[in-house]
Coordinates of C-alpha atoms and ligand atoms in Angstrom, one line a residue:
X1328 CA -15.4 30.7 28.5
X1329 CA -16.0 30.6 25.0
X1330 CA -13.7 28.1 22.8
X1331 CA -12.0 30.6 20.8
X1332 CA -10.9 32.1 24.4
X1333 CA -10.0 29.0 25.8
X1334 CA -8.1 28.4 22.5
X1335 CA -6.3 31.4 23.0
X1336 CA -5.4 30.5 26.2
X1337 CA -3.9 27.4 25.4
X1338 CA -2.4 28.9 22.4
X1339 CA -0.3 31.0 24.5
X1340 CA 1.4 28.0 26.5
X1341 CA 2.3 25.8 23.1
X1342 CA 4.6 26.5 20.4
X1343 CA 1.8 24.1 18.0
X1344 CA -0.6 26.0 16.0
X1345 CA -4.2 25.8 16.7
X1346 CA -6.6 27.2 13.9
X1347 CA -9.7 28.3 13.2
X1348 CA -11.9 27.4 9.9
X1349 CA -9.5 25.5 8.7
X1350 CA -10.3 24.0 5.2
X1351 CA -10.0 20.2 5.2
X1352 CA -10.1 19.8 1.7
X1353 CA -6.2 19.5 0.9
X1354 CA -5.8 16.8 4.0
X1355 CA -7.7 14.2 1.9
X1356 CA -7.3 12.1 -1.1
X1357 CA -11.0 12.7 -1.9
X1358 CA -10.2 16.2 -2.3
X1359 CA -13.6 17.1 -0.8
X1360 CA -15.5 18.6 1.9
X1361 CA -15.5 22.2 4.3
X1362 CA -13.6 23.6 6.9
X1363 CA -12.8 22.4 11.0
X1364 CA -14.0 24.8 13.1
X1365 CA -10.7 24.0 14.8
X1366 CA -7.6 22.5 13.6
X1367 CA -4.9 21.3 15.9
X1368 CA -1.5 20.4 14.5
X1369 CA 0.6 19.2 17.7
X1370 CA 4.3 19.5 17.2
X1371 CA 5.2 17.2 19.5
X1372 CA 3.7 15.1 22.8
X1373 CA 3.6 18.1 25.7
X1374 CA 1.9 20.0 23.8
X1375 CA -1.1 17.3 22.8
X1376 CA -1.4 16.2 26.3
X1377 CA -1.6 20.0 27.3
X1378 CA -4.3 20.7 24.9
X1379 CA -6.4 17.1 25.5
X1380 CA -6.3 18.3 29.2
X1381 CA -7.1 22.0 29.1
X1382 CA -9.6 21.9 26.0
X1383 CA -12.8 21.1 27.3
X1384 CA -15.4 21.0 25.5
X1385 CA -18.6 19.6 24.1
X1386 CA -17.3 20.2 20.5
X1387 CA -16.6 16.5 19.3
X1388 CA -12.6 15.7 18.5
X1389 CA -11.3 13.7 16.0
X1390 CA -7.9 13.0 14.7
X1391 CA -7.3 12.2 10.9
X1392 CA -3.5 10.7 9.2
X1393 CA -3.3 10.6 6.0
X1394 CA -7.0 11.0 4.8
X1395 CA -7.1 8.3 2.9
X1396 CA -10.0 7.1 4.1
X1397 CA -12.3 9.6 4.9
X1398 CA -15.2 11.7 3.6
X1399 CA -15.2 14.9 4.7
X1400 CA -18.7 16.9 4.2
X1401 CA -19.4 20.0 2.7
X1402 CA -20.4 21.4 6.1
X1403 CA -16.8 20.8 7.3
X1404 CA -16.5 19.5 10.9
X1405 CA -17.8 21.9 13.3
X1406 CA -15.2 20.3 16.1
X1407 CA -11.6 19.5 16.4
X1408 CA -9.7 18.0 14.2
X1409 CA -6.0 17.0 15.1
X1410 CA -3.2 15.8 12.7
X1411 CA -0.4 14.7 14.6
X1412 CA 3.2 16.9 13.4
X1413 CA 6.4 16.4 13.1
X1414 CA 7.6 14.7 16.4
X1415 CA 5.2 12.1 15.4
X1416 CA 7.2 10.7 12.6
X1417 CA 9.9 9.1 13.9
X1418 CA 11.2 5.7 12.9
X1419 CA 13.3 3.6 15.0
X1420 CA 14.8 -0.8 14.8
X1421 CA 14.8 -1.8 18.7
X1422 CA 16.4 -5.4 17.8
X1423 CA 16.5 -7.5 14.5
X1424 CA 12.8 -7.8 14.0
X1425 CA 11.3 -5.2 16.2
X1426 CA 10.4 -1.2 14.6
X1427 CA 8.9 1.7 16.9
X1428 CA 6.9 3.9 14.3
X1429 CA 5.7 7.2 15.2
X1430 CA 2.1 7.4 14.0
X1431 CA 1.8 10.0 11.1
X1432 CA 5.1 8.0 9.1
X1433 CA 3.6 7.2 5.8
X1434 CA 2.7 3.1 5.4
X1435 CA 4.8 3.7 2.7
X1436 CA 7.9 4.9 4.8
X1437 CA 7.6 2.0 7.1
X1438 CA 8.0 -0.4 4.6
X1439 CA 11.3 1.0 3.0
X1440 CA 12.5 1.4 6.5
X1441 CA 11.9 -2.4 7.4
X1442 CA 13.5 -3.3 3.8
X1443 CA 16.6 -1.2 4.8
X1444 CA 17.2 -3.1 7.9
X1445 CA 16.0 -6.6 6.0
X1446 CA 13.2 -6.8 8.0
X1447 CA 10.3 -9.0 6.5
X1448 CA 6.6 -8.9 7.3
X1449 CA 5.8 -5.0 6.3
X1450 CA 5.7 -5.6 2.7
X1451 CA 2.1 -5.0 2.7
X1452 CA 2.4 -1.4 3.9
X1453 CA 4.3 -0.2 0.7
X1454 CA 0.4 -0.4 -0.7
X1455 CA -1.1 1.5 1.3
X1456 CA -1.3 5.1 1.0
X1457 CA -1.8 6.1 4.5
X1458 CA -0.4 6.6 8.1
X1459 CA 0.8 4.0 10.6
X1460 CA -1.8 5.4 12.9
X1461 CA -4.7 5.2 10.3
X1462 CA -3.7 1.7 9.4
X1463 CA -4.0 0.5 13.0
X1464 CA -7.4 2.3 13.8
X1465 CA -8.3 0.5 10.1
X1466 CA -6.3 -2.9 10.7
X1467 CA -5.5 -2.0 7.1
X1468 CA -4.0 -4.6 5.3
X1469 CA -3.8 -6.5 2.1
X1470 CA -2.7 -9.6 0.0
X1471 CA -3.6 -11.8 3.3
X1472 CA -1.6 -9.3 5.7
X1473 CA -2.7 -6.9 8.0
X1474 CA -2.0 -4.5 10.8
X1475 CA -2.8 -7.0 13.5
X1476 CA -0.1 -9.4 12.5
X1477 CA 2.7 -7.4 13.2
X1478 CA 1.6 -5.1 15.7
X1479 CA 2.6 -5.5 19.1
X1480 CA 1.6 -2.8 21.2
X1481 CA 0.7 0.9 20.8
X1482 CA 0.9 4.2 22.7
X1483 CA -1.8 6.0 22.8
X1484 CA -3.6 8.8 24.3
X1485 CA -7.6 9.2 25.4
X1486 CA -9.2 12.5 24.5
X1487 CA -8.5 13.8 28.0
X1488 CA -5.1 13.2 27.3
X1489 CA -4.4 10.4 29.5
X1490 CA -1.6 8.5 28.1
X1491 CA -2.0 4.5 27.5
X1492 CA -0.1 1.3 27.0
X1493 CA -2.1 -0.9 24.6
X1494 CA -1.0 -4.2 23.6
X1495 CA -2.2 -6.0 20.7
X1496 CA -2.9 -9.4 22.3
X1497 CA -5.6 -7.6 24.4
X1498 CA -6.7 -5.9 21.2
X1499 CA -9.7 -7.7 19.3
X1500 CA -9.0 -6.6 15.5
X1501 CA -10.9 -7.6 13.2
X1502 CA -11.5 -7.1 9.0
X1503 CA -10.7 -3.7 8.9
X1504 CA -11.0 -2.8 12.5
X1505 CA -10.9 -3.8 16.3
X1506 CA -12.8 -3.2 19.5
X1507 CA -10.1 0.1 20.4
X1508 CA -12.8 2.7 21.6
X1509 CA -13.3 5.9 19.0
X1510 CA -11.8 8.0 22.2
X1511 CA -7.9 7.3 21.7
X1512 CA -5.3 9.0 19.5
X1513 CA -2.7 6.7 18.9
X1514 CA 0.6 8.2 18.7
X1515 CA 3.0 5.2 18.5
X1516 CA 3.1 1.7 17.6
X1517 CA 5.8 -1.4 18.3
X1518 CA 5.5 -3.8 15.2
X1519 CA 7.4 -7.4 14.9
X1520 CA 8.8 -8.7 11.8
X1521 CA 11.4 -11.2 10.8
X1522 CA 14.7 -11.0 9.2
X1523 CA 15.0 -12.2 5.4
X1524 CA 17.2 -10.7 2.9
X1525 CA 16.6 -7.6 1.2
X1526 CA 15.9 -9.1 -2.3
X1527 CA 13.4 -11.1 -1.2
X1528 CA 11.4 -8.4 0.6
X1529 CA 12.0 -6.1 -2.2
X1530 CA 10.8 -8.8 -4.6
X1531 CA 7.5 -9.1 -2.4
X1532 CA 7.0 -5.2 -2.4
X1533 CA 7.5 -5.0 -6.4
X1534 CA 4.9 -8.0 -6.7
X1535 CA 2.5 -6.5 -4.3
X1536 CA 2.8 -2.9 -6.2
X1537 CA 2.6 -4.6 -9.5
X1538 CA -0.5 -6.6 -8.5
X1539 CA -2.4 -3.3 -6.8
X1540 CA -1.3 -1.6 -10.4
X1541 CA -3.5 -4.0 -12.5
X1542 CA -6.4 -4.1 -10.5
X1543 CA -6.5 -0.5 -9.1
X1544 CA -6.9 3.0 -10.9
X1545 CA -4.1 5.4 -9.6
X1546 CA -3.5 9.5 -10.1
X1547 CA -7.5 10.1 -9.1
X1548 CA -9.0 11.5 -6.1
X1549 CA -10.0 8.7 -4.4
X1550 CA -10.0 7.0 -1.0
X1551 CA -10.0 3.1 -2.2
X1552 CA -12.3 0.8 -1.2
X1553 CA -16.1 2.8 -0.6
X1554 CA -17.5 -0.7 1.3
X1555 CA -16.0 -3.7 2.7
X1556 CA -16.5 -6.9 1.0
X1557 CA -19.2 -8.6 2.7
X1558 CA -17.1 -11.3 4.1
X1559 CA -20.0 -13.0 6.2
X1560 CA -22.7 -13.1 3.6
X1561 CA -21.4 -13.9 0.8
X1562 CA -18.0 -15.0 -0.9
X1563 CA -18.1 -12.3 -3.3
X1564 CA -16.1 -9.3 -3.2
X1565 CA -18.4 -6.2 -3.0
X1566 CA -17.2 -5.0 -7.1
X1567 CA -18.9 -8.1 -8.0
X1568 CA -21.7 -7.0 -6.6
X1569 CA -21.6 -3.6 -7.8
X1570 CA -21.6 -4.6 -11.2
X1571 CA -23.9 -7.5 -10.7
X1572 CA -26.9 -4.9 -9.2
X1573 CA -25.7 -2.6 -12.4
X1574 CA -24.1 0.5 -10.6
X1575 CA -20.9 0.5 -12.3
X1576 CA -22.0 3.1 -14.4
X1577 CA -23.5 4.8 -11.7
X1578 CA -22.7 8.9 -11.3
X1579 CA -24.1 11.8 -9.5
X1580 CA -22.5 15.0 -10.3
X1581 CA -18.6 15.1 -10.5
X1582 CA -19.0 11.2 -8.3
X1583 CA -18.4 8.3 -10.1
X1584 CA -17.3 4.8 -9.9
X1585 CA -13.7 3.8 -11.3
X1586 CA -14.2 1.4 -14.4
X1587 CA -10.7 -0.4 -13.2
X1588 CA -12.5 -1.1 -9.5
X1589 CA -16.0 -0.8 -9.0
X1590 CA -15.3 -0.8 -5.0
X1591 CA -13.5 2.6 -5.7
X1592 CA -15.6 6.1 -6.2
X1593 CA -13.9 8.8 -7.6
X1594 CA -13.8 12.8 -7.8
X1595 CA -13.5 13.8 -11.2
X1596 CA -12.5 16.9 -9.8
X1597 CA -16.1 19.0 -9.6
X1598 CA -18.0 16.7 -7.2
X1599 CA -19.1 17.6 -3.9
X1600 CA -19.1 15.9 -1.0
X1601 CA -22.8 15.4 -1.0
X1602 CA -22.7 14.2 -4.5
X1603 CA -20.7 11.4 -3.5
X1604 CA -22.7 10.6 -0.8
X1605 CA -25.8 10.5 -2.9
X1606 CA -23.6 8.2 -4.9
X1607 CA -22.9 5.9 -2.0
X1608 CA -26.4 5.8 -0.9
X1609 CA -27.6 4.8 -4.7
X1610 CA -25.6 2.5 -4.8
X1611 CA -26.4 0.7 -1.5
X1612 CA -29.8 0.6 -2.2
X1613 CA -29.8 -1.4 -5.4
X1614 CA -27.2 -3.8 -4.7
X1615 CA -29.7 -4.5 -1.1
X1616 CA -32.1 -4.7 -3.7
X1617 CA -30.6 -6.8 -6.2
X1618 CA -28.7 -9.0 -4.2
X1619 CA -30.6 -8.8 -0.6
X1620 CA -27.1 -8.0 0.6
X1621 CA -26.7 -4.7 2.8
X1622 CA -22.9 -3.2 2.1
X1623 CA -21.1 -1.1 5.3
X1624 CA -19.0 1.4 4.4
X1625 CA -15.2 1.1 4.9
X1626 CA -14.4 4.6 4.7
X1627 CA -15.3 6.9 7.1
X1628 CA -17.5 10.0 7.1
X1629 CA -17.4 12.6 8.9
X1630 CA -18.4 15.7 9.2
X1631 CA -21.9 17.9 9.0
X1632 CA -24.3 18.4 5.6
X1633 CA -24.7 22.0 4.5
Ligands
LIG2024 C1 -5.6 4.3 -3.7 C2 -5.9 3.7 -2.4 C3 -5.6 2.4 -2.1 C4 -5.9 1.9 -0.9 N1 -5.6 0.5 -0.6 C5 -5.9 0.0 0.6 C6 -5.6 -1.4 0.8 O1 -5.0 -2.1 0.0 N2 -5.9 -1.9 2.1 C7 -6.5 -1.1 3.0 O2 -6.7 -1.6 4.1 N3 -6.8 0.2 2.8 C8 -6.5 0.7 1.6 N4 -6.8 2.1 1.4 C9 -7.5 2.8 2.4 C10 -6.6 3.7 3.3 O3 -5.4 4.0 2.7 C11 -6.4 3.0 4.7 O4 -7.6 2.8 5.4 C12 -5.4 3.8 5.6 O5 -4.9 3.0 6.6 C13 -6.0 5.0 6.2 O6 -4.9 5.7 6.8 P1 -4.9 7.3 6.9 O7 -3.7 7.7 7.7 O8 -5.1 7.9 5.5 O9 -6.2 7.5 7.8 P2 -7.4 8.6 7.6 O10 -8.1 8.4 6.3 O11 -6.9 10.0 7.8 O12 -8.4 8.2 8.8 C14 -9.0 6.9 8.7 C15 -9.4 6.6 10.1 O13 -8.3 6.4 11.0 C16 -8.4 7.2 12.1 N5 -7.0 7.7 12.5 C17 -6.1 8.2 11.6 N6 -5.0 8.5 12.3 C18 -5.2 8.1 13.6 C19 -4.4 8.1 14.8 N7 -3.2 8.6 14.9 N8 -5.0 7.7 16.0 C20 -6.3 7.2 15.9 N9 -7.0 7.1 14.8 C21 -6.5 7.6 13.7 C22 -9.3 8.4 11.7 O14 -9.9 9.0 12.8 C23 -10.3 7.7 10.8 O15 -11.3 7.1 11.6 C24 -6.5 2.6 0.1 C25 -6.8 4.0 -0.1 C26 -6.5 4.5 -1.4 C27 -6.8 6.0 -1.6

């Protein structure tokens, strides 16, 4: 059977649309890259775990959130790619401390829904543009806090749409990620704060914002930092290091590098995906060569060349 019949046969048991040559584009804060061959948008569980079971194929899946961290290539993604709908955005206080989040609610909305219930501890989320489930699969975090020191457990599904209980103790996370195979969607998460009053978390939140404000462009097509800092080599943070090896000047096409944070690469709204890989890749090199220091991307990137 050929996917776009087996796509119509599942198509015909779900009320979630499935598409075909779908343009990523819009779904990322780069503003860049081609189409998915197929794009699943699953209203709700039933119809996830139906797909996950009965799709299968050896097109490669991949679930994005917000897209704030991904690089989608001008080939598009000649697989699936699922964005989790509207039953996935649900927000919930189990006890004082304790919030179920759905995983495609905004960081964002998580954070004004723990300062509504005076719930301290997700102050860090308010700057981060992207979803609870990207922020897990990212251990996202900053300002000392990240995902893996309020989460406590997460629901999740493997691409053959097994469900799974995860908990975070059995979870190694580490600076901007964990040992949680590429295989799972995460659909859920249980997250642990404390009670505090609401004007000190809202204090926190406006300190945080005001703090990201000075040291981070906004209103451009970016997806934040390109590389993490290289924690184990060397106590500088990666922008040093840009500018130290000269690149902060750096352009190919319509890619360049913000003049508020070298760390972040932007899209000055004609660059191509390409373009900001060759500006990735220029970079790279003469920082290794200027500094002996080999940088690792933090955002992901997916998808094929043209
Ligand atoms: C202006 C700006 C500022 C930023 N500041 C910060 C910051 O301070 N700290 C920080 O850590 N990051 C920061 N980021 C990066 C980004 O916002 C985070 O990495 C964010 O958590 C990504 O979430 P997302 O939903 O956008 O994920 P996406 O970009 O859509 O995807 C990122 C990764 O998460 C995976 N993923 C997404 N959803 C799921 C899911 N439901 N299940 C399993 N895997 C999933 C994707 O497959 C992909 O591998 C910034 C980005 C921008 C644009």
């Amino acid at each position: 059977m050929t996917v776009e019949e087996k796509i119509e046969k599942i198509s015909k048991k779900i009320s979630s649309k499935i598409l075909f040559d779908y343009n990523l584009k819009k779904l990322n804060w780069f503003n860049l890259g081609g189409s998915a061959k197929v794009f699943f948008k699953p209203d709700n569980l039933n119809d996830l775990v139906l797909f996950l079971k009965e799709f299968s194929s050896n097109l490669p899946i991949k679930v994005i959130g917000a897209g704030s961290n991904i690089l989608v290539r001008d080939g598009g993604f000649n697989g699936v790619i699922i964005k989790l709908g509207k039953n996935f955005s649900h927000l919930s206080k189990l006890d004082n401390g304790t919030i179920v989040s759905g995983a495609s609610v905004l960081d964002k909305k998580l954070s004004d829904f723990a300062l509504e219930n005076s719930i301290g501890g997700f102050e860090f989320f308010s700057c981060i543009p992207g979803s609870v489930g990207g922020a897990i699969r990212m251990n996202s975090g900053c300002y000392q806090f990240d995902v893996s020191k309020c989460l406590i457990s997460i629901q999740s599904i493997d691409y053959k749409g097994n469900v799974k209980l995860l908990m975070s103790k059995d979870i190694k996370f580490h600076y901007r990620g964990s040992n949680l195979p590429d295989d799972l969607i995460f659909l859920s998460a249980t997250f642990r704060g404390m009670q505090n009053d609401k004007i000190t978390i809202q204090k926190k939140i406006e300190n945080f914002i005001e703090s990201k404000k000075k040291s981070q462009p906004s209103q451009i097509k970016t997806c934040g930092s390109t590389f993490k800092n290289p924690l184990e080599q060397t106590t500088k943070k990666v922008w040093e290091l840009i500018k130290e090896s000269d690149c902060n000047k750096m352009k190919v096409g319509g890619a360049y590098i913000s003049d508020k944070h070298f760390n972040f690469f932007v899209n000055d709204g004609t660059a191509t995906s390409l373009d900001m890989e060759l500006l990735i890749e220029k970079v790279k090199e003469k920082v290794i060569k200027k500094t002996g220091i080999k940088l690792d991307l933090e955002l992901q990137i997916i998808g094929e060349k043209n």
